[in-house]
mmCIF file of C-alpha atoms and ligand atoms in Angstrom:
data_model
loop_
_atom_site.group_PDB
_atom_site.id
_atom_site.type_symbol
_atom_site.label_atom_id
_atom_site.label_comp_id
_atom_site.label_asym_id
_atom_site.label_seq_id
_atom_site.Cartn_x
_atom_site.Cartn_y
_atom_site.Cartn_z
ATOM 1 C CA MET U 53 -2.565 -5.189 -14.960
ATOM 2 C CA THR U 54 0.325 -3.893 -13.029
ATOM 3 C CA GLY U 55 1.754 -7.117 -12.154
ATOM 4 C CA PHE U 56 2.985 -7.130 -8.940
ATOM 5 C CA SER U 57 4.791 -10.369 -7.757
ATOM 6 C CA ALA U 58 4.859 -12.024 -4.315
ATOM 7 C CA GLU U 59 8.202 -12.152 -4.237
ATOM 8 C CA TRP U 60 8.316 -8.389 -4.514
ATOM 9 C CA LEU U 61 5.663 -8.212 -1.902
ATOM 10 C CA ALA U 62 7.249 -10.487 0.535
ATOM 11 C CA LEU U 63 10.610 -8.755 0.242
ATOM 12 C CA ARG U 64 8.833 -5.297 0.809
ATOM 13 C CA GLU U 65 6.507 -6.493 3.875
ATOM 14 C CA PRO U 66 8.982 -6.345 6.753
ATOM 15 C CA VAL U 67 10.154 -2.897 5.753
ATOM 16 C CA ASP U 68 6.685 -1.586 5.153
ATOM 17 C CA HIS U 69 5.590 -2.638 8.734
ATOM 18 C CA ALA U 70 8.639 -1.150 10.255
ATOM 19 C CA SER U 71 8.233 1.949 8.291
ATOM 20 C CA VAL U 72 4.368 2.571 8.945
ATOM 21 C CA ASP U 73 4.255 6.123 11.159
ATOM 22 C CA ALA U 74 3.629 4.417 14.807
ATOM 23 C CA ARG U 75 1.784 7.264 15.935
ATOM 24 C CA LEU U 76 -0.834 7.524 13.388
ATOM 25 C CA ARG U 77 -1.364 3.894 13.508
ATOM 26 C CA GLU U 78 -1.805 4.245 17.414
ATOM 27 C CA LYS U 79 -4.411 6.841 16.325
ATOM 28 C CA VAL U 80 -6.449 4.596 14.358
ATOM 29 C CA ALA U 81 -6.384 2.063 17.031
ATOM 30 C CA GLY U 82 -7.593 4.507 19.609
ATOM 31 C CA LEU U 83 -10.351 5.494 17.436
ATOM 32 C CA PHE U 84 -11.752 1.780 17.485
ATOM 33 C CA ALA U 85 -10.306 0.678 20.795
ATOM 34 C CA SER U 86 -13.868 0.356 22.246
ATOM 35 C CA ARG U 87 -15.601 -1.579 19.092
ATOM 36 C CA ASP U 88 -16.583 -5.105 19.627
ATOM 37 C CA VAL U 89 -15.918 -5.775 16.175
ATOM 38 C CA LEU U 90 -14.301 -3.736 13.724
ATOM 39 C CA ARG U 91 -14.909 -4.106 9.738
ATOM 40 C CA LEU U 92 -12.174 -3.300 7.392
ATOM 41 C CA THR U 93 -11.797 -2.939 3.402
ATOM 42 C CA ASP U 94 -8.278 -3.115 2.404
ATOM 43 C CA LEU U 95 -7.828 -1.773 -1.528
ATOM 44 C CA GLY U 96 -5.034 -3.454 -3.150
ATOM 45 C CA SER U 97 -4.576 -6.066 -0.658
ATOM 46 C CA GLY U 98 -1.646 -8.044 -2.435
ATOM 47 C CA SER U 99 -0.941 -10.763 -0.149
ATOM 48 C CA GLY U 100 -2.496 -9.050 2.852
ATOM 49 C CA SER U 101 0.201 -7.202 4.561
ATOM 50 C CA SER U 102 -1.854 -4.462 5.645
ATOM 51 C CA LEU U 103 -3.844 -7.207 7.759
ATOM 52 C CA ARG U 104 -0.862 -8.583 9.165
ATOM 53 C CA GLY U 105 0.635 -5.411 10.210
ATOM 54 C CA LEU U 106 -2.499 -3.773 11.390
ATOM 55 C CA ALA U 107 -4.421 -6.839 13.292
ATOM 56 C CA PRO U 108 -2.219 -6.716 16.269
ATOM 57 C CA HIS U 109 -3.406 -3.099 16.770
ATOM 58 C CA LEU U 110 -7.037 -3.302 16.242
ATOM 59 C CA PRO U 111 -9.941 -4.703 18.507
ATOM 60 C CA ASP U 112 -10.083 -8.384 19.060
ATOM 61 C CA ARG U 113 -12.798 -9.278 16.700
ATOM 62 C CA GLN U 114 -12.064 -8.219 13.037
ATOM 63 C CA VAL U 115 -13.705 -8.594 9.883
ATOM 64 C CA TRP U 116 -11.451 -7.904 7.137
ATOM 65 C CA ARG U 117 -12.261 -7.652 3.235
ATOM 66 C CA LEU U 118 -9.353 -7.797 0.939
ATOM 67 C CA VAL U 119 -9.861 -6.245 -2.594
ATOM 68 C CA ASP U 120 -7.367 -7.094 -5.299
ATOM 69 C CA TYR U 121 -7.810 -7.490 -9.379
ATOM 70 C CA ASP U 122 -5.060 -10.486 -9.264
ATOM 71 C CA ARG U 123 -6.441 -13.669 -8.497
ATOM 72 C CA ALA U 124 -3.303 -15.059 -7.736
ATOM 73 C CA LEU U 125 -2.628 -12.536 -5.167
ATOM 74 C CA LEU U 126 -5.667 -13.007 -3.431
ATOM 75 C CA ASP U 127 -4.832 -16.901 -3.642
ATOM 76 C CA HIS U 128 -1.549 -16.371 -2.187
ATOM 77 C CA ALA U 129 -2.846 -14.162 0.592
ATOM 78 C CA ARG U 130 -5.011 -16.594 1.642
ATOM 79 C CA GLY U 131 -2.128 -19.071 2.059
ATOM 80 C CA ALA U 132 0.142 -16.464 3.618
ATOM 81 C CA LEU U 133 -2.849 -15.219 6.363
ATOM 82 C CA SER U 134 -3.165 -19.279 7.104
ATOM 83 C CA GLU U 135 0.309 -19.688 7.716
ATOM 84 C CA TRP U 136 0.397 -16.369 9.826
ATOM 85 C CA ALA U 137 -2.186 -17.366 12.072
ATOM 86 C CA ASP U 138 -1.982 -19.381 15.209
ATOM 87 C CA GLU U 139 -5.149 -21.550 13.923
ATOM 88 C CA VAL U 140 -7.439 -21.612 10.898
ATOM 89 C CA ILE U 141 -10.839 -22.404 12.366
ATOM 90 C CA ASP U 142 -12.702 -22.505 9.236
ATOM 91 C CA ALA U 143 -11.386 -22.420 5.534
ATOM 92 C CA GLY U 144 -14.391 -21.862 3.924
ATOM 93 C CA ALA U 145 -14.962 -19.159 1.028
ATOM 94 C CA GLU U 146 -14.165 -16.513 3.955
ATOM 95 C CA LEU U 147 -11.308 -17.684 6.122
ATOM 96 C CA GLN U 148 -11.803 -17.538 10.156
ATOM 97 C CA LEU U 149 -8.263 -16.896 11.933
ATOM 98 C CA ARG U 150 -7.362 -16.684 15.374
ATOM 99 C CA ARG U 151 -3.928 -14.899 15.917
ATOM 100 C CA GLY U 152 -3.353 -14.766 19.433
ATOM 101 C CA HIS U 153 -6.318 -12.768 21.254
ATOM 102 C CA LYS U 154 -7.499 -11.593 17.813
ATOM 103 C CA HIS U 155 -10.174 -13.446 15.803
ATOM 104 C CA ILE U 156 -10.290 -12.218 12.539
ATOM 105 C CA THR U 157 -12.821 -13.368 9.494
ATOM 106 C CA VAL U 158 -11.185 -12.424 6.201
ATOM 107 C CA GLY U 159 -13.374 -12.193 2.876
ATOM 108 C CA PHE U 160 -11.323 -11.979 -0.756
ATOM 109 C CA LEU U 161 -13.033 -9.956 -3.595
ATOM 110 C CA GLN U 162 -11.475 -9.958 -6.491
ATOM 111 C CA ALA U 163 -12.491 -6.435 -8.428
ATOM 112 C CA ASP U 164 -10.759 -4.111 -10.798
ATOM 113 C CA LEU U 165 -10.975 -0.975 -8.547
ATOM 114 C CA SER U 166 -10.011 1.028 -11.688
ATOM 115 C CA GLN U 167 -13.473 0.226 -12.898
ATOM 116 C CA GLY U 168 -15.089 2.318 -10.068
ATOM 117 C CA VAL U 169 -15.631 1.789 -6.334
ATOM 118 C CA ALA U 170 -18.282 -0.549 -6.390
ATOM 119 C CA ALA U 171 -20.848 -0.356 -3.518
ATOM 120 C CA SER U 172 -19.853 -3.611 -2.508
ATOM 121 C CA VAL U 173 -16.284 -2.770 -1.884
ATOM 122 C CA THR U 174 -17.188 -0.525 0.904
ATOM 123 C CA ALA U 175 -20.478 -1.680 2.230
ATOM 124 C CA ASP U 176 -20.547 -2.525 5.854
ATOM 125 C CA ALA U 177 -16.817 -1.242 6.578
ATOM 126 C CA ASP U 178 -16.073 1.043 9.509
ATOM 127 C CA ILE U 179 -12.733 2.305 7.930
ATOM 128 C CA VAL U 180 -10.921 1.916 3.941
ATOM 129 C CA THR U 181 -7.242 0.620 4.370
ATOM 130 C CA SER U 182 -4.543 0.444 1.787
ATOM 131 C CA ALA U 183 -1.002 0.426 1.287
ATOM 132 C CA ALA U 184 1.188 1.362 -1.651
ATOM 133 C CA PHE U 185 -1.772 1.661 -3.596
ATOM 134 C CA PHE U 186 -2.694 5.339 -4.691
ATOM 135 C CA ASP U 187 0.059 5.996 -6.945
ATOM 136 C CA LEU U 188 -1.397 3.416 -9.269
ATOM 137 C CA VAL U 189 -4.794 5.345 -10.132
ATOM 138 C CA SER U 190 -5.774 8.680 -11.772
ATOM 139 C CA GLU U 191 -6.438 12.119 -10.231
ATOM 140 C CA PRO U 192 -10.187 11.615 -11.735
ATOM 141 C CA TRP U 193 -10.180 8.297 -9.641
ATOM 142 C CA ILE U 194 -9.041 9.756 -6.636
ATOM 143 C CA ALA U 195 -11.815 12.470 -6.639
ATOM 144 C CA ARG U 196 -14.579 9.653 -7.719
ATOM 145 C CA PHE U 197 -13.279 7.715 -4.849
ATOM 146 C CA THR U 198 -13.018 10.456 -2.156
ATOM 147 C CA GLU U 199 -16.578 11.392 -2.868
ATOM 148 C CA ALA U 200 -17.718 7.947 -2.452
ATOM 149 C CA LEU U 201 -16.094 8.129 1.177
ATOM 150 C CA ARG U 202 -17.633 11.600 1.798
ATOM 151 C CA ALA U 203 -21.092 10.099 0.707
ATOM 152 C CA ARG U 204 -20.702 7.319 3.324
ATOM 153 C CA ALA U 205 -18.762 9.211 5.887
ATOM 154 C CA LEU U 206 -15.993 6.720 5.722
ATOM 155 C CA PRO U 207 -12.480 6.997 7.304
ATOM 156 C CA LEU U 208 -9.538 6.224 5.184
ATOM 157 C CA TYR U 209 -6.036 5.083 6.359
ATOM 158 C CA ALA U 210 -3.876 5.417 3.648
ATOM 159 C CA MET U 211 -0.166 3.936 4.364
ATOM 160 C CA LEU U 212 2.956 4.196 2.426
ATOM 161 C CA THR U 213 1.807 5.988 -0.517
ATOM 162 C CA TYR U 214 4.799 6.644 -2.717
ATOM 163 C CA ASN U 215 5.986 10.466 -2.658
ATOM 164 C CA GLY U 216 8.608 10.637 -5.225
ATOM 165 C CA GLN U 217 11.641 11.393 -2.965
ATOM 166 C CA GLU U 218 14.359 9.185 -3.215
ATOM 167 C CA THR U 219 18.120 9.870 -1.924
ATOM 168 C CA TRP U 220 20.519 6.939 -2.912
ATOM 169 C CA SER U 221 24.089 6.756 -1.171
ATOM 170 C CA PRO U 222 26.759 7.150 -2.458
ATOM 171 C CA PRO U 223 25.586 9.470 -5.303
ATOM 172 C CA HIS U 224 25.751 8.433 -8.946
ATOM 173 C CA ALA U 225 25.546 10.879 -11.923
ATOM 174 C CA ALA U 226 22.329 9.586 -13.238
ATOM 175 C CA ASP U 227 20.362 9.975 -10.288
ATOM 176 C CA ALA U 228 18.445 12.877 -11.298
ATOM 177 C CA THR U 229 17.872 11.546 -14.785
ATOM 178 C CA MET U 230 16.663 8.344 -13.520
ATOM 179 C CA LEU U 231 14.341 9.592 -11.256
ATOM 180 C CA ALA U 232 12.722 11.935 -13.925
ATOM 181 C CA ALA U 233 12.441 9.135 -16.114
ATOM 182 C CA PHE U 234 11.234 6.752 -13.428
ATOM 183 C CA HIS U 235 8.654 9.411 -12.665
ATOM 184 C CA ALA U 236 7.222 9.801 -16.077
ATOM 185 C CA ASP U 237 7.043 6.328 -16.311
ATOM 186 C CA GLN U 238 4.910 6.218 -13.108
ATOM 187 C CA HIS U 239 2.302 8.369 -14.821
ATOM 188 C CA ARG U 240 1.446 5.511 -17.025
ATOM 189 C CA ASP U 241 -2.160 4.597 -17.453
ATOM 190 C CA LYS U 242 -2.768 1.483 -15.432
ATOM 191 C CA GLY U 243 -6.926 1.524 -16.252
ATOM 192 C CA SER U 244 -8.114 4.669 -14.831
ATOM 193 C CA GLY U 245 -6.340 7.269 -16.569
ATOM 194 C CA PRO U 246 -2.681 8.760 -16.463
ATOM 195 C CA ALA U 247 -1.682 7.781 -12.636
ATOM 196 C CA ALA U 248 -1.010 9.791 -10.193
ATOM 197 C CA GLY U 249 2.348 8.322 -9.308
ATOM 198 C CA PRO U 250 4.597 10.656 -7.132
ATOM 199 C CA GLU U 251 1.827 13.253 -6.763
ATOM 200 C CA ALA U 252 -0.653 10.857 -5.483
ATOM 201 C CA ALA U 253 -0.368 11.565 -1.596
ATOM 202 C CA GLY U 254 -0.895 15.054 -2.174
ATOM 203 C CA LEU U 255 -3.675 14.621 -4.654
ATOM 204 C CA LEU U 256 -5.361 12.191 -2.114
ATOM 205 C CA ALA U 257 -5.127 14.925 0.678
ATOM 206 C CA ALA U 258 -6.178 17.808 -1.360
ATOM 207 C CA ASN U 259 -9.455 15.879 -2.151
ATOM 208 C CA LEU U 260 -9.967 14.719 0.894
ATOM 209 C CA LEU U 261 -9.591 18.049 2.483
ATOM 210 C CA SER U 262 -12.067 19.969 0.006
ATOM 211 C CA ARG U 263 -14.766 17.274 0.976
ATOM 212 C CA GLY U 264 -14.506 17.990 4.397
ATOM 213 C CA PHE U 265 -12.252 15.030 5.825
ATOM 214 C CA GLU U 266 -10.029 15.856 8.903
ATOM 215 C CA LEU U 267 -6.461 14.911 8.210
ATOM 216 C CA TYR U 268 -3.199 13.636 9.937
ATOM 217 C CA GLU U 269 -0.225 12.950 8.012
ATOM 218 C CA ALA U 270 3.045 11.820 8.722
ATOM 219 C CA GLU U 271 6.212 10.553 6.607
ATOM 220 C CA SER U 272 6.641 6.789 6.447
ATOM 221 C CA PRO U 273 9.804 6.422 4.418
ATOM 222 C CA TRP U 274 11.767 3.134 3.740
ATOM 223 C CA ARG U 275 15.477 3.526 5.396
ATOM 224 C CA LEU U 276 17.257 0.803 3.503
ATOM 225 C CA GLY U 277 20.615 -0.412 4.623
ATOM 226 C CA ALA U 278 22.845 -3.347 4.645
ATOM 227 C CA THR U 279 20.177 -5.464 6.292
ATOM 228 C CA GLU U 280 18.104 -4.739 3.450
ATOM 229 C CA ALA U 281 20.408 -5.336 0.642
ATOM 230 C CA ARG U 282 18.011 -7.648 -1.232
ATOM 231 C CA LEU U 283 15.296 -5.113 -1.089
ATOM 232 C CA THR U 284 17.584 -2.300 -2.544
ATOM 233 C CA GLU U 285 18.840 -4.496 -5.285
ATOM 234 C CA ALA U 286 15.217 -5.552 -6.489
ATOM 235 C CA LEU U 287 14.159 -1.843 -6.076
ATOM 236 C CA ALA U 288 17.178 -0.939 -8.528
ATOM 237 C CA GLU U 289 16.262 -3.892 -11.001
ATOM 238 C CA GLY U 290 12.829 -2.814 -10.956
ATOM 239 C CA SER U 291 13.296 0.980 -11.276
ATOM 240 C CA ALA U 292 16.199 0.392 -14.025
ATOM 241 C CA SER U 293 13.804 -1.881 -15.993
ATOM 242 C CA ALA U 294 11.127 0.410 -15.774
ATOM 243 C CA VAL U 295 13.243 3.112 -17.279
ATOM 244 C CA ALA U 296 15.010 0.966 -19.933
ATOM 245 C CA ALA U 297 11.500 0.534 -21.146
ATOM 246 C CA THR U 298 10.753 3.899 -21.815
ATOM 247 C CA GLY U 299 13.925 4.558 -24.137
ATOM 248 C CA ALA U 300 14.045 8.054 -22.408
ATOM 249 C CA VAL U 301 17.668 7.487 -20.908
ATOM 250 C CA PRO U 302 20.429 6.247 -22.806
ATOM 251 C CA HIS U 303 21.018 2.579 -22.589
ATOM 252 C CA GLU U 304 24.661 2.509 -21.242
ATOM 253 C CA ASP U 305 23.666 5.416 -18.457
ATOM 254 C CA VAL U 306 20.795 2.848 -17.691
ATOM 255 C CA GLU U 307 23.051 -0.047 -17.113
ATOM 256 C CA ASN U 308 25.880 2.094 -15.297
ATOM 257 C CA TRP U 309 22.987 3.087 -12.780
ATOM 258 C CA ARG U 310 21.574 -0.335 -12.461
ATOM 259 C CA VAL U 311 24.931 -2.009 -11.458
ATOM 260 C CA ALA U 312 25.973 0.845 -9.227
ATOM 261 C CA ARG U 313 22.276 0.904 -7.655
ATOM 262 C CA ARG U 314 22.112 -2.960 -7.005
ATOM 263 C CA SER U 315 25.015 -2.341 -4.349
ATOM 264 C CA ALA U 316 24.011 1.125 -3.090
ATOM 265 C CA GLU U 317 25.117 1.574 0.714
ATOM 266 C CA ASN U 318 21.835 2.879 1.622
ATOM 267 C CA CYS U 319 18.781 4.861 0.238
ATOM 268 C CA ILE U 320 15.423 6.410 1.637
ATOM 269 C CA ILE U 321 12.373 6.042 -0.357
ATOM 270 C CA GLY U 322 9.649 8.509 0.601
ATOM 271 C CA HIS U 323 6.433 7.609 1.672
ATOM 272 C CA ARG U 324 3.378 9.321 3.395
ATOM 273 C CA ASP U 325 0.996 7.908 5.704
ATOM 274 C CA LEU U 326 -2.701 9.595 5.909
ATOM 275 C CA LEU U 327 -5.750 9.226 8.093
ATOM 276 C CA ALA U 328 -8.519 11.021 6.980
ATOM 277 C CA LEU U 329 -11.912 11.463 9.130
ATOM 278 C CA PRO U 330 -15.149 12.566 7.668
ATOM 279 C CA GLY U 331 -16.530 15.777 8.735
ATOM 280 C CA VAL U 332 -19.470 15.784 10.852
HETATM 281 C C1 SAM I 668 2.301 -2.250 -4.655
HETATM 282 S S1 SAM I 668 0.863 -3.323 -4.360
HETATM 283 C C2 SAM I 668 0.693 -3.513 -2.772
HETATM 284 C C3 SAM I 668 -0.083 -4.487 -2.072
HETATM 285 C C4 SAM I 668 -0.360 -4.482 -0.680
HETATM 286 N N1 SAM I 668 -1.275 -3.434 -0.151
HETATM 287 C C5 SAM I 668 1.101 -4.371 -0.075
HETATM 288 O O1 SAM I 668 1.357 -3.274 0.926
HETATM 289 O O2 SAM I 668 1.575 -5.349 0.088
HETATM 290 C C6 SAM I 668 -0.378 -2.600 -5.139
HETATM 291 C C7 SAM I 668 -1.650 -3.821 -5.437
HETATM 292 O O3 SAM I 668 -2.534 -3.044 -5.908
HETATM 293 C C8 SAM I 668 -3.210 -4.069 -6.927
HETATM 294 N N2 SAM I 668 -3.993 -3.280 -7.713
HETATM 295 C C9 SAM I 668 -3.563 -2.406 -8.593
HETATM 296 N N3 SAM I 668 -4.515 -1.889 -9.363
HETATM 297 C C10 SAM I 668 -5.285 -2.376 -9.057
HETATM 298 C C11 SAM I 668 -6.909 -2.501 -9.409
HETATM 299 N N4 SAM I 668 -7.038 -1.486 -10.408
HETATM 300 N N5 SAM I 668 -7.856 -2.936 -9.108
HETATM 301 C C12 SAM I 668 -7.380 -3.816 -7.656
HETATM 302 N N6 SAM I 668 -6.110 -3.794 -7.421
HETATM 303 C C13 SAM I 668 -5.136 -3.251 -8.117
HETATM 304 C C14 SAM I 668 -2.028 -4.973 -7.186
HETATM 305 O O4 SAM I 668 -2.496 -6.265 -7.666
HETATM 306 C C15 SAM I 668 -1.144 -5.193 -5.672
HETATM 307 O O5 SAM I 668 -1.591 -6.051 -5.310
#
């Protein structure tokens, strides 16, 4: 398990929603504007952030399948979505929600995606979505996944894939060493082989292109300043702890960096959004 906490996901959600490239999102909206019902499968759904961010831009009737291996996060998603909705019409195994004009059915699937993309994951979907997920899986997994998309002619909208670019201000002497150690740690195997980490966005694009998909890409960096100080602090803590656990950087350097970065004035964390449409 990668162990993402609901608190961390809640902290990043408003920044994620503000960072997603609006033009690419509008392109997704335009593709499906004439649909009566749109069916989406969201991979690594966490607390349901993708649904809350995208639903206002999509047709009035939506059916979402949220897939995650973390039972606690799926349960958290149920609660968070029920609070977000104006009305919970039916809280059976599937949630039936109304938010403004949107009528949204939400199904929850607990599945370890590293073990394969079972047909049930993508069955009936018109599009597969994800946010901040592909850095966790391996290159062979990405190859098998994109092949499954090709076989079913399914579009993919992958938001906020970490691309390894970080700029912290003011600069710190240990920035480059810490980033290199953090990236090395990101390649740790999370179940499907060495994880793609900061190479994920490039690997995803190359695999989709080689399978005939048409790609649209855009940068979607976090730009964190004074308003996002809590997220900056949590990010610095997370990166420093990950590096400390590797033992690759002297303890004193990690701690100096941790203290300086917890109160960084601002930082930019690079992400990439990608929309892939199957070839005809
Ligand atoms: C960085 S979080 C992003 C969550 C959510 N998409 C968001 O943007 O808030 C990555 C998510 O992927 C899930 N995840 C990681 N590896 C997984 C796997 N092998 N199978 C299913 N879910 C996985 C985690 O439990 C977590 O919810």
